[in-house]
């Protein structure tokens, strides 16, 4: 699926409880960001979706993205549903690389990159949800969210491009990696 | 008989952050009951108030959804792997 040497192989500390507890920032390499933007543009005006694989250390570090198909057969312009078998396959692939499923992405064609009531209805705590707004099939904007289950609301997290961080310690992808799909 | 069970991130708060645990049972129902005994809280996350498995939770034995097997009565052997896979959906 990817070259595991391009990410640190240090495992996450036991005290990190999930996306909410990991300091907030989501590290997103520009190549992975572009891969998602391209997916969102290509499927416009329908919604796209995919899986985020990576490592959880001091930050959430996205090392690869795994585009999936939208299983919805109706309302594909404003709904998405992932095939659980693809999640299962991604989980196994991630495990082999010493990674994990950090979360998921989907697009909002001609809508802001903010979670909708439908997103909240299906949200799980502990995952990162990246939402890509696509305006008229061209302009894109990505925002990162996690769901706070007790408070029943989404919290926005800052996105750091991997090139923008000076850190080279555990958890930072040294250079962008791809899924090979 | 100990069966390997893959735990998704949202439920790892119940397993001391372990992504994989072992639970005993001859079939899925027994394995899920043992999971609850070892890590209290699973039952509430997996079952609704009527005692049915929640719609937003998928359970796989190896590569097969248990809805296409015998559900919770699906027999298990030590070589089997049970995976709990959350349903992921949404939209604007």
PDB file of C-alpha atoms in Angstrom:
ATOM      1  CA  UNK A   1       0.000   0.000   0.000  1.00  0.00           C
ATOM      2  CA  UNK A   2       2.852   2.411   0.801  1.00  0.00           C
ATOM      3  CA  UNK A   3       6.440   2.646   1.855  1.00  0.00           C
ATOM      4  CA  UNK A   4       6.334   2.251   5.606  1.00  0.00           C
ATOM      5  CA  UNK A   5       9.815   3.741   5.967  1.00  0.00           C
ATOM      6  CA  UNK A   6       8.436   7.144   5.090  1.00  0.00           C
ATOM      7  CA  UNK A   7       6.632   7.408   8.386  1.00  0.00           C
ATOM      8  CA  UNK A   8       8.042   7.054  11.835  1.00  0.00           C
ATOM      9  CA  UNK A   9       7.429   3.606  13.207  1.00  0.00           C
ATOM     10  CA  UNK A  10       7.174   4.754  16.788  1.00  0.00           C
ATOM     11  CA  UNK A  11       3.912   3.604  18.312  1.00  0.00           C
ATOM     12  CA  UNK A  12       1.564   6.040  19.910  1.00  0.00           C
ATOM     13  CA  UNK A  13       1.747   6.514  23.653  1.00  0.00           C
ATOM     14  CA  UNK A  14      -0.842   4.588  25.625  1.00  0.00           C
ATOM     15  CA  UNK A  15      -2.279   7.722  27.183  1.00  0.00           C
ATOM     16  CA  UNK A  16      -3.419   9.151  23.871  1.00  0.00           C
ATOM     17  CA  UNK A  17      -7.095   8.397  23.874  1.00  0.00           C
ATOM     18  CA  UNK A  18      -8.066   9.404  20.367  1.00  0.00           C
ATOM     19  CA  UNK A  19      -8.266  12.355  18.068  1.00  0.00           C
ATOM     20  CA  UNK A  20      -9.684  14.649  20.744  1.00  0.00           C
ATOM     21  CA  UNK A  21      -6.882  13.951  23.197  1.00  0.00           C
ATOM     22  CA  UNK A  22      -3.940  14.247  20.888  1.00  0.00           C
ATOM     23  CA  UNK A  23      -3.253  17.932  21.045  1.00  0.00           C
ATOM     24  CA  UNK A  24      -5.577  19.064  18.359  1.00  0.00           C
ATOM     25  CA  UNK A  25      -3.466  19.487  15.243  1.00  0.00           C
ATOM     26  CA  UNK A  26      -3.926  17.298  12.204  1.00  0.00           C
ATOM     27  CA  UNK A  27      -0.777  16.963  10.089  1.00  0.00           C
ATOM     28  CA  UNK A  28      -1.676  16.648   6.435  1.00  0.00           C
ATOM     29  CA  UNK A  29       1.067  16.260   3.794  1.00  0.00           C
ATOM     30  CA  UNK A  30       0.351  18.380   0.718  1.00  0.00           C
ATOM     31  CA  UNK A  31       0.363  15.357  -1.589  1.00  0.00           C
ATOM     32  CA  UNK A  32      -2.399  13.680   0.418  1.00  0.00           C
ATOM     33  CA  UNK A  33      -4.329  16.950   0.523  1.00  0.00           C
ATOM     34  CA  UNK A  34      -4.091  17.222  -3.264  1.00  0.00           C
ATOM     35  CA  UNK A  35      -5.138  13.601  -3.674  1.00  0.00           C
ATOM     36  CA  UNK A  36      -8.333  14.315  -1.728  1.00  0.00           C
ATOM     37  CA  UNK A  37      -8.959  17.602  -3.543  1.00  0.00           C
ATOM     38  CA  UNK A  38      -8.612  15.803  -6.884  1.00  0.00           C
ATOM     39  CA  UNK A  39     -10.982  13.064  -5.726  1.00  0.00           C
ATOM     40  CA  UNK A  40     -13.518  15.694  -4.666  1.00  0.00           C
ATOM     41  CA  UNK A  41     -13.212  17.597  -7.984  1.00  0.00           C
ATOM     42  CA  UNK A  42     -13.468  14.432 -10.047  1.00  0.00           C
ATOM     43  CA  UNK A  43     -16.655  13.217  -8.357  1.00  0.00           C
ATOM     44  CA  UNK A  44     -18.310  16.677  -8.333  1.00  0.00           C
ATOM     45  CA  UNK A  45     -21.288  17.274  -8.218  1.00  0.00           C
ATOM     46  CA  UNK A  46     -21.482  14.045  -6.239  1.00  0.00           C
ATOM     47  CA  UNK A  47     -19.907  13.467  -2.856  1.00  0.00           C
ATOM     48  CA  UNK A  48     -16.683  11.515  -2.591  1.00  0.00           C
ATOM     49  CA  UNK A  49     -15.364   9.699   0.459  1.00  0.00           C
ATOM     50  CA  UNK A  50     -12.264   7.915   1.653  1.00  0.00           C
ATOM     51  CA  UNK A  51     -10.219   6.672   4.581  1.00  0.00           C
ATOM     52  CA  UNK A  52      -7.328   8.392   6.369  1.00  0.00           C
ATOM     53  CA  UNK A  53      -4.482   6.177   7.527  1.00  0.00           C
ATOM     54  CA  UNK A  54      -1.665   7.323   9.713  1.00  0.00           C
ATOM     55  CA  UNK A  55      -0.092   7.518  13.114  1.00  0.00           C
ATOM     56  CA  UNK A  56      -1.136   9.076  16.337  1.00  0.00           C
ATOM     57  CA  UNK A  57       1.646  10.503  18.430  1.00  0.00           C
ATOM     58  CA  UNK A  58       1.770  14.092  19.615  1.00  0.00           C
ATOM     59  CA  UNK A  59      -0.383  14.967  16.610  1.00  0.00           C
ATOM     60  CA  UNK A  60      -2.578  13.065  14.216  1.00  0.00           C
ATOM     61  CA  UNK A  61      -0.337  12.421  11.230  1.00  0.00           C
ATOM     62  CA  UNK A  62      -2.029  11.413   8.006  1.00  0.00           C
ATOM     63  CA  UNK A  63       0.391   9.234   6.052  1.00  0.00           C
ATOM     64  CA  UNK A  64      -1.875   8.002   3.300  1.00  0.00           C
ATOM     65  CA  UNK A  65      -5.379   8.363   2.000  1.00  0.00           C
ATOM     66  CA  UNK A  66      -7.463   5.531   0.669  1.00  0.00           C
ATOM     67  CA  UNK A  67     -10.203   6.681  -1.720  1.00  0.00           C
ATOM     68  CA  UNK A  68     -13.358   4.590  -1.509  1.00  0.00           C
ATOM     69  CA  UNK A  69     -16.569   4.481  -3.475  1.00  0.00           C
ATOM     70  CA  UNK A  70     -19.755   6.164  -2.351  1.00  0.00           C
ATOM     71  CA  UNK A  71     -22.218   3.299  -1.805  1.00  0.00           C
ATOM     72  CA  UNK A  72     -25.280   5.502  -1.946  1.00  0.00           C
ATOM     73  CA  UNK A  73     -27.459   4.851  -4.972  1.00  0.00           C
ATOM     74  CA  UNK A  74     -29.654   7.916  -4.427  1.00  0.00           C
ATOM     75  CA  UNK A  75     -28.885  11.472  -3.290  1.00  0.00           C
ATOM     76  CA  UNK A  76     -25.181  11.059  -4.082  1.00  0.00           C
ATOM     77  CA  UNK A  77     -24.938  14.856  -4.398  1.00  0.00           C
ATOM     78  CA  UNK A  78     -25.526  15.290  -0.648  1.00  0.00           C
ATOM     79  CA  UNK A  79     -25.070  11.875   0.983  1.00  0.00           C
ATOM     80  CA  UNK A  80     -22.305   9.325   1.253  1.00  0.00           C
ATOM     81  CA  UNK A  81     -21.960   5.897   2.755  1.00  0.00           C
ATOM     82  CA  UNK A  82     -18.837   3.803   2.840  1.00  0.00           C
ATOM     83  CA  UNK A  83     -18.627   0.108   2.087  1.00  0.00           C
ATOM     84  CA  UNK A  84     -17.610  -1.466   5.428  1.00  0.00           C
ATOM     85  CA  UNK A  85     -15.560  -4.058   3.525  1.00  0.00           C
ATOM     86  CA  UNK A  86     -13.328  -1.255   2.288  1.00  0.00           C
ATOM     87  CA  UNK A  87     -12.871  -0.079   5.890  1.00  0.00           C
ATOM     88  CA  UNK A  88     -11.996  -3.641   6.878  1.00  0.00           C
ATOM     89  CA  UNK A  89      -9.416  -3.880   4.075  1.00  0.00           C
ATOM     90  CA  UNK A  90      -7.925  -0.502   4.986  1.00  0.00           C
ATOM     91  CA  UNK A  91      -7.703  -1.542   8.640  1.00  0.00           C
ATOM     92  CA  UNK A  92      -5.741  -4.645   7.697  1.00  0.00           C
ATOM     93  CA  UNK A  93      -3.453  -2.711   5.374  1.00  0.00           C
ATOM     94  CA  UNK A  94      -2.845  -0.098   8.054  1.00  0.00           C
ATOM     95  CA  UNK A  95      -2.076  -2.733  10.671  1.00  0.00           C
ATOM     96  CA  UNK A  96       0.631  -4.233   8.443  1.00  0.00           C
ATOM     97  CA  UNK A  97       2.276  -0.813   8.177  1.00  0.00           C
ATOM     98  CA  UNK A  98       2.082  -0.122  11.892  1.00  0.00           C
ATOM     99  CA  UNK A  99      -0.559   2.494  11.183  1.00  0.00           C
ATOM    100  CA  UNK A 100      -4.226   2.807  11.992  1.00  0.00           C
ATOM    101  CA  UNK A 101      -7.392   4.309  10.607  1.00  0.00           C
ATOM    102  CA  UNK A 102      -7.257   7.874  11.908  1.00  0.00           C
ATOM    103  CA  UNK A 103     -10.503   8.919  10.324  1.00  0.00           C
ATOM    104  CA  UNK A 104     -12.362   9.597   7.103  1.00  0.00           C
ATOM    105  CA  UNK A 105     -12.871  12.293   4.503  1.00  0.00           C
ATOM    106  CA  UNK A 106     -15.786  13.293   2.347  1.00  0.00           C
ATOM    107  CA  UNK A 107     -16.712  16.206   0.127  1.00  0.00           C
ATOM    108  CA  UNK A 108     -19.465  18.793   0.343  1.00  0.00           C
ATOM    109  CA  UNK A 109     -20.242  19.887  -3.222  1.00  0.00           C
ATOM    110  CA  UNK A 110     -21.202  23.592  -3.194  1.00  0.00           C
ATOM    111  CA  UNK A 111     -21.522  23.585   0.587  1.00  0.00           C
ATOM    112  CA  UNK A 112     -19.154  24.769   3.328  1.00  0.00           C
ATOM    113  CA  UNK A 113     -16.596  22.343   4.828  1.00  0.00           C
ATOM    114  CA  UNK A 114     -18.545  22.116   8.067  1.00  0.00           C
ATOM    115  CA  UNK A 115     -20.333  19.052   9.472  1.00  0.00           C
ATOM    116  CA  UNK A 116     -24.025  18.786   8.663  1.00  0.00           C
ATOM    117  CA  UNK A 117     -26.779  17.341  10.895  1.00  0.00           C
ATOM    118  CA  UNK A 118     -26.451  14.130   8.824  1.00  0.00           C
ATOM    119  CA  UNK A 119     -22.717  14.028   9.548  1.00  0.00           C
ATOM    120  CA  UNK A 120     -23.524  14.376  13.259  1.00  0.00           C
ATOM    121  CA  UNK A 121     -26.105  11.593  13.105  1.00  0.00           C
ATOM    122  CA  UNK A 122     -23.465   9.114  11.922  1.00  0.00           C
ATOM    123  CA  UNK A 123     -20.435  10.528  13.754  1.00  0.00           C
ATOM    124  CA  UNK A 124     -18.168   8.453  15.965  1.00  0.00           C
ATOM    125  CA  UNK A 125     -15.866   9.848  18.639  1.00  0.00           C
ATOM    126  CA  UNK A 126     -12.120   9.377  18.214  1.00  0.00           C
ATOM    127  CA  UNK A 127     -11.990   9.745  14.428  1.00  0.00           C
ATOM    128  CA  UNK A 128     -10.835  12.725  12.394  1.00  0.00           C
ATOM    129  CA  UNK A 129     -13.400  13.832   9.840  1.00  0.00           C
ATOM    130  CA  UNK A 130     -11.916  15.876   6.995  1.00  0.00           C
ATOM    131  CA  UNK A 131     -14.516  17.715   4.951  1.00  0.00           C
ATOM    132  CA  UNK A 132     -13.630  19.095   1.527  1.00  0.00           C
ATOM    133  CA  UNK A 133     -15.839  21.862   0.200  1.00  0.00           C
ATOM    134  CA  UNK A 134     -15.916  21.962  -3.607  1.00  0.00           C
ATOM    135  CA  UNK A 135     -17.258  25.095  -5.243  1.00  0.00           C
ATOM    136  CA  UNK A 136     -18.513  24.600  -8.789  1.00  0.00           C
ATOM    137  CA  UNK A 137     -16.182  21.635  -9.201  1.00  0.00           C
ATOM    138  CA  UNK A 138     -13.038  23.746  -8.890  1.00  0.00           C
ATOM    139  CA  UNK A 139     -12.174  25.606  -5.692  1.00  0.00           C
ATOM    140  CA  UNK A 140     -11.661  23.427  -2.680  1.00  0.00           C
ATOM    141  CA  UNK A 141     -11.264  24.014   1.028  1.00  0.00           C
ATOM    142  CA  UNK A 142     -10.455  21.352   3.649  1.00  0.00           C
ATOM    143  CA  UNK A 143     -11.322  21.494   7.334  1.00  0.00           C
ATOM    144  CA  UNK A 144     -10.728  18.934  10.085  1.00  0.00           C
ATOM    145  CA  UNK A 145     -13.241  17.982  12.767  1.00  0.00           C
ATOM    146  CA  UNK A 146     -13.722  15.512  15.585  1.00  0.00           C
ATOM    147  CA  UNK A 147     -16.974  14.614  17.250  1.00  0.00           C
ATOM    148  CA  UNK A 148     -17.381  15.204  20.961  1.00  0.00           C
ATOM    149  CA  UNK A 149     -19.909  12.560  21.925  1.00  0.00           C
ATOM    150  CA  UNK A 150     -20.836  13.771  25.435  1.00  0.00           C
ATOM    151  CA  UNK A 151     -21.370  17.320  24.164  1.00  0.00           C
ATOM    152  CA  UNK A 152     -22.852  16.116  20.867  1.00  0.00           C
ATOM    153  CA  UNK A 153     -20.989  18.598  18.724  1.00  0.00           C
ATOM    154  CA  UNK A 154     -18.056  18.768  16.344  1.00  0.00           C
ATOM    155  CA  UNK A 155     -14.827  20.506  17.243  1.00  0.00           C
ATOM    156  CA  UNK A 156     -12.625  22.009  14.538  1.00  0.00           C
ATOM    157  CA  UNK A 157      -8.912  21.158  14.554  1.00  0.00           C
ATOM    158  CA  UNK A 158      -6.111  23.116  12.894  1.00  0.00           C
ATOM    159  CA  UNK A 159      -4.541  21.465   9.850  1.00  0.00           C
ATOM    160  CA  UNK A 160      -0.760  21.626   9.553  1.00  0.00           C
ATOM    161  CA  UNK A 161       0.832  20.900   6.213  1.00  0.00           C
ATOM    162  CA  UNK A 162       3.709  18.509   6.852  1.00  0.00           C
ATOM    163  CA  UNK A 163       6.082  20.876   5.036  1.00  0.00           C
ATOM    164  CA  UNK A 164       5.117  23.656   7.406  1.00  0.00           C
ATOM    165  CA  UNK A 165       6.242  21.886  10.551  1.00  0.00           C
ATOM    166  CA  UNK A 166       9.852  21.878  11.690  1.00  0.00           C
ATOM    167  CA  UNK A 167       9.341  18.717  13.688  1.00  0.00           C
ATOM    168  CA  UNK A 168      11.114  15.619  12.473  1.00  0.00           C
ATOM    169  CA  UNK A 169      10.481  13.598  15.591  1.00  0.00           C
ATOM    170  CA  UNK A 170       8.168  10.616  15.875  1.00  0.00           C
ATOM    171  CA  UNK A 171       4.895  10.932  14.133  1.00  0.00           C
ATOM    172  CA  UNK A 172       5.792  13.259  11.307  1.00  0.00           C
ATOM    173  CA  UNK A 173       5.747  11.828   7.816  1.00  0.00           C
ATOM    174  CA  UNK A 174       9.158  12.633   6.388  1.00  0.00           C
ATOM    175  CA  UNK A 175       7.724  13.019   2.938  1.00  0.00           C
ATOM    176  CA  UNK A 176       4.325  12.549   1.414  1.00  0.00           C
ATOM    177  CA  UNK A 177       3.304   9.000   0.679  1.00  0.00           C
ATOM    178  CA  UNK A 178       0.595   7.579  -1.504  1.00  0.00           C
ATOM    179  CA  UNK A 179      -1.615   4.556  -1.349  1.00  0.00           C
ATOM    180  CA  UNK A 180      -0.709   3.355  -4.810  1.00  0.00           C
ATOM    181  CA  UNK A 181      -4.372   3.089  -5.693  1.00  0.00           C
TER     182      UNK A 181
ATOM    183  CA  UNK B   1     -11.599 -20.885  22.883  1.00  0.00           C
ATOM    184  CA  UNK B   2      -9.968 -17.488  22.424  1.00  0.00           C
ATOM    185  CA  UNK B   3     -11.008 -15.568  19.344  1.00  0.00           C
ATOM    186  CA  UNK B   4      -9.165 -12.515  17.998  1.00  0.00           C
ATOM    187  CA  UNK B   5     -11.389  -9.427  17.895  1.00  0.00           C
ATOM    188  CA  UNK B   6     -10.415  -6.198  16.070  1.00  0.00           C
ATOM    189  CA  UNK B   7     -11.637  -3.114  17.910  1.00  0.00           C
ATOM    190  CA  UNK B   8     -12.232   0.175  16.039  1.00  0.00           C
ATOM    191  CA  UNK B   9     -10.866   3.457  17.440  1.00  0.00           C
ATOM    192  CA  UNK B  10     -14.207   4.708  18.885  1.00  0.00           C
ATOM    193  CA  UNK B  11     -14.496   1.584  21.055  1.00  0.00           C
ATOM    194  CA  UNK B  12     -10.858   1.429  22.120  1.00  0.00           C
ATOM    195  CA  UNK B  13     -11.725   3.603  25.108  1.00  0.00           C
ATOM    196  CA  UNK B  14     -13.261   0.390  26.489  1.00  0.00           C
ATOM    197  CA  UNK B  15     -10.188  -1.797  25.824  1.00  0.00           C
ATOM    198  CA  UNK B  16      -7.446   0.363  27.343  1.00  0.00           C
ATOM    199  CA  UNK B  17      -6.564   1.553  23.808  1.00  0.00           C
ATOM    200  CA  UNK B  18      -5.982  -1.952  22.472  1.00  0.00           C
ATOM    201  CA  UNK B  19      -6.928  -2.363  18.815  1.00  0.00           C
ATOM    202  CA  UNK B  20      -7.028  -6.112  19.155  1.00  0.00           C
ATOM    203  CA  UNK B  21      -8.240  -8.271  22.048  1.00  0.00           C
ATOM    204  CA  UNK B  22      -9.132 -11.900  22.604  1.00  0.00           C
ATOM    205  CA  UNK B  23     -12.500 -13.115  23.811  1.00  0.00           C
ATOM    206  CA  UNK B  24     -13.769 -16.601  24.528  1.00  0.00           C
ATOM    207  CA  UNK B  25     -16.737 -18.294  22.931  1.00  0.00           C
ATOM    208  CA  UNK B  26     -17.974 -20.994  20.590  1.00  0.00           C
ATOM    209  CA  UNK B  27     -20.076 -18.550  18.621  1.00  0.00           C
ATOM    210  CA  UNK B  28     -20.339 -14.810  18.105  1.00  0.00           C
ATOM    211  CA  UNK B  29     -22.951 -14.288  20.815  1.00  0.00           C
ATOM    212  CA  UNK B  30     -20.662 -15.879  23.407  1.00  0.00           C
ATOM    213  CA  UNK B  31     -17.643 -13.902  22.194  1.00  0.00           C
ATOM    214  CA  UNK B  32     -19.546 -10.615  22.458  1.00  0.00           C
ATOM    215  CA  UNK B  33     -20.778 -11.585  25.933  1.00  0.00           C
ATOM    216  CA  UNK B  34     -17.204 -12.339  26.987  1.00  0.00           C
ATOM    217  CA  UNK B  35     -16.093  -9.013  25.536  1.00  0.00           C
ATOM    218  CA  UNK B  36     -18.650  -7.298  27.784  1.00  0.00           C
ATOM    219  CA  UNK B  37     -17.427  -9.322  30.792  1.00  0.00           C
ATOM    220  CA  UNK B  38     -13.800  -8.377  30.139  1.00  0.00           C
ATOM    221  CA  UNK B  39     -14.411  -4.801  29.024  1.00  0.00           C
ATOM    222  CA  UNK B  40     -17.706  -3.532  30.440  1.00  0.00           C
ATOM    223  CA  UNK B  41     -19.527  -1.118  28.173  1.00  0.00           C
ATOM    224  CA  UNK B  42     -19.449  -3.079  24.921  1.00  0.00           C
ATOM    225  CA  UNK B  43     -23.004  -4.304  25.213  1.00  0.00           C
ATOM    226  CA  UNK B  44     -24.372  -0.770  25.347  1.00  0.00           C
ATOM    227  CA  UNK B  45     -22.339   0.267  22.305  1.00  0.00           C
ATOM    228  CA  UNK B  46     -23.200  -2.801  20.223  1.00  0.00           C
ATOM    229  CA  UNK B  47     -26.838  -3.458  21.145  1.00  0.00           C
ATOM    230  CA  UNK B  48     -29.937  -1.261  21.190  1.00  0.00           C
ATOM    231  CA  UNK B  49     -32.518  -1.213  23.994  1.00  0.00           C
ATOM    232  CA  UNK B  50     -34.373  -4.139  22.418  1.00  0.00           C
ATOM    233  CA  UNK B  51     -31.246  -6.277  22.479  1.00  0.00           C
ATOM    234  CA  UNK B  52     -30.637  -6.152  18.731  1.00  0.00           C
ATOM    235  CA  UNK B  53     -27.255  -5.344  17.244  1.00  0.00           C
ATOM    236  CA  UNK B  54     -27.185  -1.685  16.301  1.00  0.00           C
ATOM    237  CA  UNK B  55     -27.650  -0.741  12.661  1.00  0.00           C
ATOM    238  CA  UNK B  56     -24.585   1.507  12.709  1.00  0.00           C
ATOM    239  CA  UNK B  57     -22.315  -1.335  13.771  1.00  0.00           C
ATOM    240  CA  UNK B  58     -21.097  -3.965  11.317  1.00  0.00           C
ATOM    241  CA  UNK B  59     -19.565  -7.184  12.535  1.00  0.00           C
ATOM    242  CA  UNK B  60     -17.444  -9.334  10.265  1.00  0.00           C
ATOM    243  CA  UNK B  61     -16.168 -12.848  10.742  1.00  0.00           C
ATOM    244  CA  UNK B  62     -13.079 -12.918   8.547  1.00  0.00           C
ATOM    245  CA  UNK B  63     -14.341 -11.308   5.297  1.00  0.00           C
ATOM    246  CA  UNK B  64     -18.049 -11.914   5.757  1.00  0.00           C
ATOM    247  CA  UNK B  65     -20.702  -9.675   7.292  1.00  0.00           C
ATOM    248  CA  UNK B  66     -22.507 -11.701   9.971  1.00  0.00           C
ATOM    249  CA  UNK B  67     -25.820 -10.578   8.456  1.00  0.00           C
ATOM    250  CA  UNK B  68     -24.969 -12.969   5.602  1.00  0.00           C
ATOM    251  CA  UNK B  69     -23.870 -15.718   7.982  1.00  0.00           C
ATOM    252  CA  UNK B  70     -25.914 -16.819  10.972  1.00  0.00           C
ATOM    253  CA  UNK B  71     -25.792 -13.520  12.793  1.00  0.00           C
ATOM    254  CA  UNK B  72     -24.870 -13.896  16.440  1.00  0.00           C
ATOM    255  CA  UNK B  73     -25.276 -17.670  16.132  1.00  0.00           C
ATOM    256  CA  UNK B  74     -22.344 -17.835  13.714  1.00  0.00           C
ATOM    257  CA  UNK B  75     -20.027 -20.575  14.974  1.00  0.00           C
ATOM    258  CA  UNK B  76     -16.386 -19.619  15.450  1.00  0.00           C
ATOM    259  CA  UNK B  77     -13.112 -21.483  15.480  1.00  0.00           C
ATOM    260  CA  UNK B  78      -9.753 -20.329  16.777  1.00  0.00           C
ATOM    261  CA  UNK B  79      -8.602 -19.408  13.280  1.00  0.00           C
ATOM    262  CA  UNK B  80     -11.461 -16.940  12.838  1.00  0.00           C
ATOM    263  CA  UNK B  81     -11.049 -13.220  13.252  1.00  0.00           C
ATOM    264  CA  UNK B  82     -13.959 -11.045  14.355  1.00  0.00           C
ATOM    265  CA  UNK B  83     -13.893  -7.379  13.300  1.00  0.00           C
ATOM    266  CA  UNK B  84     -16.162  -4.651  14.587  1.00  0.00           C
ATOM    267  CA  UNK B  85     -16.512  -2.081  11.807  1.00  0.00           C
ATOM    268  CA  UNK B  86     -18.406   1.160  12.405  1.00  0.00           C
ATOM    269  CA  UNK B  87     -20.803   2.344   9.734  1.00  0.00           C
ATOM    270  CA  UNK B  88     -19.428   5.521   8.164  1.00  0.00           C
ATOM    271  CA  UNK B  89     -21.879   7.811   6.424  1.00  0.00           C
ATOM    272  CA  UNK B  90     -23.032  11.408   6.260  1.00  0.00           C
ATOM    273  CA  UNK B  91     -23.453  14.223   3.801  1.00  0.00           C
ATOM    274  CA  UNK B  92     -24.220  17.915   3.614  1.00  0.00           C
TER     275      UNK B  92
END
